[in-house]
């Protein structure tokens, strides 16, 4: 995935969005003073927009740009987004198979079948920094991790997908968008990108 940043006309950024932040710069909600926004992490140029969203309880790689065309391209169904989800219980081979084939979830008050995707169980838990709000520990039941790679992005899709197969998501981290990886970043870090 390469979109040139021609003559510094547009700026592109990658951010490791921490848990508890909204993927936006302005909060129009009722709890305005209690919500944390991306602008608290970096002095982004005017006109910067998040490319897609990570909900407040999700973490990981979020791309931002000042270019609407770049945003539309990355949100299109041609660019892969990979997530690691910590789920409640020991996810089964059958549940993984269901995820890869597509599952029925609710979206905008209607039923929606997700597109086939790539999914597999991670044999060892990823080494993410501890989250600001702790996940329950194994005394309350076992957990497991699954990788899910999508080319679509419905509202809270990964969470809805794992719930649909009986393994609700406890922690969700986006680790990749196209060829841009989270692995070299620290929580809250912002990097300016030349190409995305």
Coordinates of N, CA and C in Angstrom, one line a residue:
X1 N 0.9 -1.2 0.0 CA 0.0 0.0 0.0 C 0.9 1.2 0.0
X2 N 0.9 2.0 -1.1 CA 1.8 3.2 -1.2 C 1.0 4.3 -1.8
X3 N 0.8 5.3 -1.0 CA 0.2 6.6 -1.5 C 1.3 7.6 -1.2
X4 N 1.7 8.3 -2.2 CA 2.8 9.3 -2.1 C 2.3 10.5 -1.4
X5 N 3.2 11.0 -0.5 CA 2.9 12.3 0.2 C 3.6 13.4 -0.7
X6 N 2.9 13.8 -1.7 CA 3.5 14.7 -2.7 C 3.8 16.1 -2.2
X7 N 5.0 16.5 -2.3 CA 5.4 17.9 -2.0 C 4.9 18.4 -0.7
X8 N 4.8 17.5 0.3 CA 4.4 17.9 1.6 C 3.0 18.5 1.6
X9 N 2.2 18.3 0.6 CA 0.8 18.8 0.6 C 0.0 18.2 1.7
X10 N 0.2 16.9 1.9 CA -0.6 16.2 2.9 C 0.3 15.5 3.9
X11 N -0.2 15.4 5.1 CA 0.6 14.7 6.2 C -0.2 13.4 6.5
X12 N 0.6 12.4 6.9 CA 0.1 11.1 7.3 C 0.8 10.7 8.6
X13 N 0.0 10.1 9.5 CA 0.5 9.7 10.8 C 0.1 8.3 11.1
X14 N 0.9 7.6 12.0 CA 0.5 6.4 12.6 C 0.5 6.7 14.1
X15 N -0.4 6.2 14.8 CA -0.5 6.4 16.3 C -0.8 5.1 16.9
X16 N -0.2 4.8 18.1 CA -0.6 3.6 18.9 C -1.6 4.2 19.9
X17 N -2.9 4.0 19.5 CA -4.0 4.6 20.3 C -4.1 3.8 21.6
X18 N -4.0 4.5 22.7 CA -4.2 3.8 24.0 C -5.6 3.5 24.3
X19 N -5.8 2.6 25.2 CA -7.2 2.3 25.7 C -7.7 3.6 26.3
X20 N -9.0 3.8 26.1 CA -9.7 4.9 26.8 C -9.7 6.2 26.0
X21 N -9.2 6.2 24.8 CA -9.2 7.4 23.9 C -10.2 7.2 22.8
X22 N -10.9 8.3 22.5 CA -11.8 8.3 21.3 C -10.9 8.6 20.1
X23 N -11.3 8.0 18.9 CA -10.6 8.2 17.7 C -11.1 9.4 17.0
X24 N -11.0 10.5 17.7 CA -11.5 11.8 17.2 C -10.8 13.0 17.9
X25 N -11.1 14.2 17.4 CA -10.4 15.4 17.9 C -11.4 16.3 18.7
X26 N -12.7 16.1 18.4 CA -13.8 16.9 19.0 C -14.8 15.9 19.6
X27 N -15.2 16.2 20.8 CA -16.2 15.4 21.4 C -17.5 16.1 21.5
X28 N -18.5 15.6 20.8 CA -19.9 16.2 20.8 C -20.8 15.5 21.8
X29 N -20.3 14.5 22.5 CA -21.1 13.7 23.4 C -21.5 14.4 24.6
X30 N -22.3 13.8 25.4 CA -22.8 14.4 26.7 C -21.7 14.4 27.8
X31 N -20.8 13.4 27.8 CA -19.8 13.4 28.8 C -18.5 14.0 28.3
X32 N -18.6 15.3 27.8 CA -17.5 15.9 27.1 C -16.2 16.0 28.0
X33 N -16.3 16.3 29.2 CA -15.1 16.5 30.1 C -14.4 15.3 30.5
X34 N -15.1 14.1 30.4 CA -14.5 12.9 30.8 C -13.8 12.0 29.7
X35 N -14.0 12.4 28.5 CA -13.5 11.7 27.4 C -12.1 12.2 26.9
X36 N -11.2 11.3 26.6 CA -9.9 11.6 26.1 C -9.9 11.6 24.6
X37 N -9.2 12.6 24.0 CA -9.2 12.7 22.5 C -7.8 12.6 22.0
X38 N -7.7 12.3 20.7 CA -6.3 12.1 20.1 C -5.5 13.4 20.1
X39 N -6.1 14.6 20.1 CA -5.3 15.8 20.1 C -4.5 16.0 21.4
X40 N -4.8 15.2 22.5 CA -4.1 15.3 23.7 C -2.7 14.6 23.6
X41 N -2.5 13.8 22.5 CA -1.3 13.0 22.4 C -0.3 13.6 21.5
X42 N -0.7 14.6 20.6 CA 0.2 15.1 19.6 C -0.4 16.4 19.0
X43 N 0.4 17.3 18.6 CA -0.1 18.5 18.0 C -0.3 18.3 16.5
X44 N -1.4 17.7 16.1 CA -1.6 17.4 14.7 C -2.0 18.6 13.9
X45 N -1.6 18.7 12.6 CA -2.0 19.8 11.8 C -3.5 19.9 11.6
X46 N -3.9 21.1 11.4 CA -5.4 21.4 11.1 C -5.8 20.5 9.9
X47 N -7.0 20.0 10.0 CA -7.5 19.1 9.0 C -7.2 17.7 9.1
X48 N -6.5 17.3 10.1 CA -6.1 15.8 10.3 C -7.4 15.1 10.7
X49 N -7.5 13.9 10.1 CA -8.7 13.0 10.4 C -8.2 11.6 10.6
X50 N -8.9 10.9 11.5 CA -8.6 9.5 11.7 C -9.1 8.7 10.5
X51 N -8.4 7.7 10.1 CA -8.7 6.9 9.0 C -9.4 5.6 9.6
X52 N -10.7 5.6 9.5 CA -11.5 4.6 10.2 C -11.5 4.9 11.7
X53 N -11.9 4.0 12.5 CA -12.0 4.2 13.9 C -11.5 3.0 14.7
X54 N -11.1 3.2 15.9 CA -11.0 2.2 17.0 C -11.8 2.7 18.1
X55 N -12.7 1.9 18.6 CA -13.6 2.4 19.7 C -12.8 2.7 20.9
X56 N -13.4 3.3 21.9 CA -12.8 3.8 23.1 C -12.0 2.7 23.8
X57 N -12.6 1.5 23.8 CA -12.0 0.4 24.6 C -11.0 -0.4 23.8
X58 N -10.8 -0.1 22.5 CA -9.8 -0.8 21.7 C -8.5 0.0 21.6
X59 N -7.5 -0.7 21.3 CA -6.1 -0.1 21.3 C -5.5 -0.4 19.9
X60 N -4.3 0.2 19.8 CA -3.5 -0.2 18.6 C -3.3 0.8 17.5
X61 N -3.0 0.3 16.4 CA -2.6 1.1 15.2 C -3.8 1.9 14.7
X62 N -3.7 3.2 14.6 CA -4.7 4.0 14.0 C -3.9 5.0 13.0
X63 N -4.3 5.0 11.8 CA -3.7 5.9 10.8 C -4.5 7.2 10.8
X64 N -3.8 8.3 10.5 CA -4.5 9.6 10.4 C -3.9 10.3 9.2
X65 N -4.6 11.2 8.6 CA -4.2 11.9 7.4 C -4.9 13.2 7.2
X66 N -4.3 14.1 6.4 CA -5.0 15.3 6.1 C -5.6 15.2 4.7
X67 N -5.5 14.0 4.1 CA -6.0 13.8 2.7 C -7.2 12.8 2.7
X68 N -8.3 13.4 2.2 CA -9.6 12.6 2.2 C -9.5 11.4 1.2
X69 N -8.7 11.5 0.1 CA -8.6 10.4 -0.9 C -7.8 9.3 -0.2
X70 N -6.8 9.6 0.5 CA -6.0 8.5 1.2 C -6.9 7.8 2.2
X71 N -7.7 8.6 3.0 CA -8.6 8.0 3.9 C -9.6 7.0 3.2
X72 N -10.2 7.5 2.1 CA -11.2 6.6 1.4 C -10.5 5.4 0.9
X73 N -9.3 5.5 0.4 CA -8.6 4.3 -0.2 C -8.3 3.3 0.9
X74 N -7.8 3.7 2.1 CA -7.5 2.8 3.2 C -8.8 2.2 3.8
X75 N -9.9 2.9 3.8 CA -11.1 2.4 4.3 C -11.8 1.5 3.3
X76 N -11.3 1.4 2.1 CA -11.9 0.6 1.1 C -11.7 -0.9 1.4
X77 N -12.4 -1.8 0.7 CA -12.3 -3.2 0.9 C -11.0 -3.8 0.3
X78 N -10.1 -3.0 -0.1 CA -8.9 -3.6 -0.7 C -7.7 -3.6 0.3
X79 N -7.8 -3.0 1.4 CA -6.7 -2.9 2.4 C -7.1 -3.7 3.6
X80 N -6.1 -4.6 4.0 CA -6.3 -5.5 5.1 C -6.1 -4.8 6.5
X81 N -6.9 -5.1 7.4 CA -6.7 -4.6 8.8 C -6.6 -5.9 9.7
X82 N -5.5 -6.0 10.5 CA -5.3 -7.2 11.3 C -5.4 -6.8 12.8
X83 N -6.2 -7.7 13.5 CA -6.5 -7.4 14.9 C -6.0 -8.7 15.7
X84 N -5.6 -8.4 16.9 CA -5.4 -9.5 17.9 C -6.5 -9.3 19.0
X85 N -7.3 -10.3 19.2 CA -8.4 -10.2 20.2 C -8.1 -11.3 21.3
X86 N -8.2 -10.8 22.5 CA -8.1 -11.7 23.7 C -9.6 -12.0 24.0
X87 N -9.9 -13.3 23.9 CA -11.3 -13.7 24.1 C -11.5 -14.5 25.4
X88 N -12.8 -14.5 25.8 CA -13.2 -15.2 27.0 C -13.3 -16.7 26.7
X89 N -12.4 -17.5 27.3 CA -12.4 -18.9 27.1 C -11.4 -19.4 26.1
X90 N -11.3 -20.7 25.9 CA -10.3 -21.3 25.0 C -11.0 -21.4 23.6
X91 N -10.7 -20.6 22.7 CA -11.4 -20.6 21.4 C -11.1 -21.9 20.7
X92 N -12.2 -22.4 20.1 CA -12.1 -23.7 19.5 C -11.8 -23.6 18.0
X93 N -11.4 -24.8 17.4 CA -11.2 -24.9 16.0 C -12.4 -24.6 15.2
X94 N -13.6 -25.0 15.7 CA -14.9 -24.8 15.1 C -15.2 -23.3 15.0
X95 N -14.9 -22.6 16.2 CA -15.2 -21.2 16.2 C -14.3 -20.4 15.2
X96 N -13.1 -20.8 15.1 CA -12.1 -20.2 14.1 C -12.7 -20.4 12.7
X97 N -13.1 -21.6 12.4 CA -13.6 -21.9 11.1 C -14.8 -21.1 10.8
X98 N -15.8 -20.9 11.8 CA -16.9 -20.0 11.6 C -16.5 -18.6 11.3
X99 N -15.5 -18.1 12.0 CA -15.0 -16.7 11.7 C -14.5 -16.6 10.3
X100 N -13.7 -17.6 9.9 CA -13.1 -17.5 8.5 C -14.2 -17.5 7.4
X101 N -15.3 -18.2 7.7 CA -16.4 -18.4 6.7 C -17.3 -17.2 6.7
X102 N -17.3 -16.4 7.7 CA -18.3 -15.3 7.9 C -19.4 -15.7 8.9
X103 N -19.7 -14.7 9.7 CA -20.8 -15.0 10.7 C -21.8 -13.8 10.6
X104 N -23.0 -14.1 11.2 CA -24.1 -13.1 11.2 C -23.9 -12.2 12.4
X105 N -23.9 -10.9 12.1 CA -23.9 -10.0 13.2 C -24.9 -8.9 13.0
X106 N -25.2 -8.1 14.0 CA -26.2 -7.0 13.8 C -25.5 -5.8 13.5
X107 N -26.1 -5.0 12.5 CA -25.5 -3.8 12.1 C -26.6 -2.8 11.6
X108 N -26.7 -1.6 12.2 CA -27.7 -0.7 11.9 C -29.1 -1.3 12.0
X109 N -29.3 -2.1 13.0 CA -30.6 -2.7 13.2 C -31.0 -3.9 12.3
X110 N -30.0 -4.3 11.5 CA -30.3 -5.4 10.5 C -29.2 -6.4 10.7
X111 N -29.5 -7.6 10.2 CA -28.6 -8.7 10.2 C -27.6 -8.6 9.1
X112 N -26.4 -8.9 9.3 CA -25.3 -8.7 8.3 C -24.4 -9.9 8.4
X113 N -24.1 -10.6 7.3 CA -23.1 -11.7 7.3 C -21.8 -11.1 6.9
X114 N -20.8 -11.3 7.7 CA -19.4 -10.8 7.5 C -18.8 -11.5 6.3
X115 N -17.9 -10.9 5.6 CA -17.2 -11.5 4.5 C -16.2 -12.5 5.0
X116 N -15.9 -13.5 4.2 CA -14.8 -14.5 4.7 C -13.6 -13.7 5.0
X117 N -12.8 -14.2 6.0 CA -11.6 -13.5 6.5 C -10.6 -14.5 6.9
X118 N -9.4 -14.0 7.3 CA -8.4 -14.9 7.8 C -8.5 -14.8 9.3
X119 N -8.4 -16.0 10.0 CA -8.4 -16.0 11.4 C -7.7 -17.3 11.9
X120 N -6.9 -17.1 13.0 CA -6.2 -18.3 13.6 C -6.0 -18.0 15.0
X121 N -5.8 -19.0 15.8 CA -5.5 -18.9 17.2 C -4.0 -18.7 17.4
X122 N -3.7 -17.7 18.3 CA -2.3 -17.5 18.6 C -1.9 -18.5 19.7
X123 N -0.8 -19.2 19.5 CA -0.4 -20.2 20.4 C 0.2 -19.6 21.7
X124 N 0.8 -18.4 21.6 CA 1.3 -17.7 22.8 C 0.7 -16.3 22.8
X125 N 0.4 -15.8 24.0 CA -0.2 -14.5 24.1 C 0.8 -13.4 23.6
X126 N 0.4 -12.4 22.9 CA 1.3 -11.4 22.4 C 1.8 -10.6 23.6
X127 N 2.9 -9.9 23.4 CA 3.6 -9.2 24.5 C 3.2 -7.7 24.5
X128 N 1.9 -7.4 24.7 CA 1.5 -6.0 24.7 C 1.7 -5.4 26.1
X129 N 1.9 -4.1 26.2 CA 2.1 -3.5 27.5 C 0.7 -3.7 28.2
X130 N 0.9 -3.7 29.6 CA -0.3 -3.8 30.4 C -1.3 -2.6 30.1
X131 N -2.6 -2.9 30.0 CA -3.6 -1.9 29.7 C -3.8 -1.1 30.9
X132 N -4.2 0.2 30.7 CA -4.5 1.1 31.8 C -5.6 0.6 32.7
X133 N -6.6 -0.1 32.1 CA -7.7 -0.7 32.9 C -7.4 -2.2 32.8
X134 N -7.2 -2.9 33.9 CA -6.9 -4.3 33.9 C -8.0 -5.2 33.3
X135 N -7.5 -6.2 32.6 CA -8.4 -7.3 32.1 C -8.6 -8.2 33.3
X136 N -9.7 -8.9 33.5 CA -9.8 -9.9 34.6 C -8.7 -10.9 34.4
X137 N -8.3 -11.6 35.5 CA -7.2 -12.6 35.3 C -7.8 -14.0 35.2
X138 N -6.9 -14.9 35.1 CA -7.3 -16.3 34.8 C -8.1 -17.0 36.0
X139 N -8.1 -16.3 37.2 CA -8.9 -16.9 38.3 C -10.4 -16.9 37.9
X140 N -10.8 -16.0 37.0 CA -12.2 -15.9 36.6 C -12.4 -16.7 35.3
X141 N -11.5 -17.6 34.9 CA -11.7 -18.4 33.7 C -10.6 -18.1 32.7
X142 N -10.3 -19.1 31.9 CA -9.2 -18.9 30.9 C -9.6 -18.0 29.8
X143 N -8.5 -17.5 29.2 CA -8.7 -16.6 28.0 C -7.8 -17.2 26.9
X144 N -8.0 -16.8 25.7 CA -7.1 -17.1 24.6 C -7.1 -15.9 23.6
X145 N -6.1 -16.0 22.7 CA -5.9 -14.9 21.7 C -6.1 -15.4 20.3
X146 N -6.7 -14.6 19.5 CA -7.0 -15.0 18.1 C -6.6 -13.8 17.2
X147 N -6.0 -14.1 16.0 CA -5.7 -13.1 15.0 C -6.9 -13.1 14.0
X148 N -7.4 -11.9 13.7 CA -8.5 -11.8 12.7 C -8.1 -10.7 11.7
X149 N -8.0 -11.0 10.4 CA -7.7 -10.0 9.4 C -8.9 -9.8 8.5
X150 N -9.3 -8.5 8.4 CA -10.5 -8.1 7.7 C -10.2 -7.2 6.6
X151 N -11.0 -7.1 5.6 CA -11.0 -6.0 4.6 C -12.2 -5.2 4.6
X152 N -13.1 -5.4 5.6 CA -14.3 -4.6 5.8 C -14.2 -4.0 7.2
X153 N -15.0 -3.1 7.5 CA -14.9 -2.5 8.8 C -16.2 -2.0 9.4
X154 N -17.1 -2.9 9.6 CA -18.4 -2.5 10.2 C -18.2 -2.1 11.7
X155 N -19.2 -1.4 12.3 CA -19.1 -0.9 13.6 C -18.9 -2.0 14.6
X156 N -17.8 -2.0 15.4 CA -17.4 -3.0 16.4 C -17.4 -4.4 15.8
X157 N -17.0 -4.6 14.6 CA -17.1 -5.8 13.9 C -16.4 -7.0 14.5
X158 N -15.2 -6.8 14.9 CA -14.4 -7.9 15.5 C -15.1 -8.4 16.8
X159 N -15.5 -7.4 17.6 CA -16.1 -7.8 18.9 C -17.4 -8.5 18.7
X160 N -18.2 -8.1 17.7 CA -19.5 -8.8 17.3 C -19.2 -10.2 16.8
X161 N -18.1 -10.3 16.0 CA -17.8 -11.6 15.4 C -17.4 -12.6 16.5
X162 N -16.6 -12.2 17.4 CA -16.2 -13.2 18.4 C -17.3 -13.6 19.3
X163 N -18.2 -12.6 19.6 CA -19.4 -12.9 20.4 C -20.3 -13.8 19.7
X164 N -20.4 -13.7 18.4 CA -21.3 -14.5 17.6 C -20.9 -16.0 17.6
X165 N -19.6 -16.2 17.8 CA -19.2 -17.6 17.8 C -19.0 -18.1 19.3
X166 N -19.4 -17.3 20.3 CA -19.4 -17.7 21.7 C -18.2 -17.4 22.5
X167 N -17.4 -16.5 22.0 CA -16.1 -16.1 22.7 C -16.0 -14.6 22.7
X168 N -16.7 -13.9 23.6 CA -16.6 -12.5 23.7 C -15.2 -11.9 23.8
X169 N -15.0 -10.8 23.2 CA -13.7 -10.1 23.2 C -13.5 -9.4 24.5
X170 N -12.4 -9.6 25.2 CA -12.0 -8.9 26.4 C -11.0 -7.7 26.1
X171 N -10.2 -7.9 25.1 CA -9.2 -6.9 24.8 C -9.0 -7.0 23.3
X172 N -8.9 -5.8 22.6 CA -8.8 -5.8 21.2 C -7.7 -4.8 20.8
X173 N -6.7 -5.3 20.0 CA -5.6 -4.5 19.6 C -5.4 -4.6 18.1
X174 N -5.5 -3.5 17.3 CA -5.2 -3.6 15.9 C -3.7 -3.5 15.7
X175 N -3.1 -4.5 15.0 CA -1.7 -4.6 14.9 C -1.2 -4.2 13.5
X176 N -2.1 -4.1 12.5 CA -1.6 -3.8 11.1 C -2.7 -3.2 10.3
X177 N -2.4 -2.2 9.5 CA -3.2 -1.7 8.4 C -2.4 -1.7 7.1
X178 N -2.8 -2.6 6.2 CA -2.0 -2.7 5.0 C -0.6 -3.2 5.4
X179 N 0.4 -2.4 5.0 CA 1.8 -2.8 5.3 C 2.3 -2.0 6.5
X180 N 1.5 -1.2 7.1 CA 2.0 -0.4 8.3 C 1.7 -1.3 9.6
X181 N 2.8 -1.4 10.3 CA 2.8 -2.3 11.5 C 2.8 -1.6 12.8
X182 N 2.2 -2.1 13.8 CA 2.2 -1.5 15.2 C 3.5 -1.9 15.9
X183 N 4.1 -3.0 15.5 CA 5.2 -3.6 16.4 C 6.3 -2.8 16.8
X184 N 6.6 -1.7 16.1 CA 7.8 -0.9 16.5 C 7.4 0.3 17.3
X185 N 6.1 0.4 17.7 CA 5.6 1.6 18.4 C 5.3 1.4 19.9
X186 N 5.4 2.5 20.7 CA 5.0 2.4 22.1 C 3.6 3.0 22.2
X187 N 2.9 2.7 23.3 CA 1.6 3.2 23.5 C 1.6 4.7 23.6
X188 N 0.7 5.3 22.8 CA 0.6 6.8 22.8 C 1.6 7.4 21.8
X189 N 2.5 6.7 21.2 CA 3.5 7.2 20.3 C 2.8 7.6 18.9
X190 N 3.3 8.7 18.4 CA 2.8 9.1 17.0 C 4.0 9.2 16.1
X191 N 3.9 8.7 14.9 CA 5.0 8.7 13.9 C 4.4 9.4 12.7
X192 N 5.2 10.3 12.1 CA 4.8 10.8 10.8 C 5.2 9.9 9.7
X193 N 4.4 9.6 8.8 CA 4.7 8.6 7.7 C 4.9 9.4 6.4
X194 N 5.9 8.9 5.6 CA 6.1 9.6 4.3 C 5.2 9.0 3.3
X195 N 5.0 7.6 3.3 CA 4.1 6.9 2.5 C 3.2 6.0 3.3
X196 N 1.9 5.9 3.0 CA 1.1 4.9 3.6 C 0.3 4.2 2.5

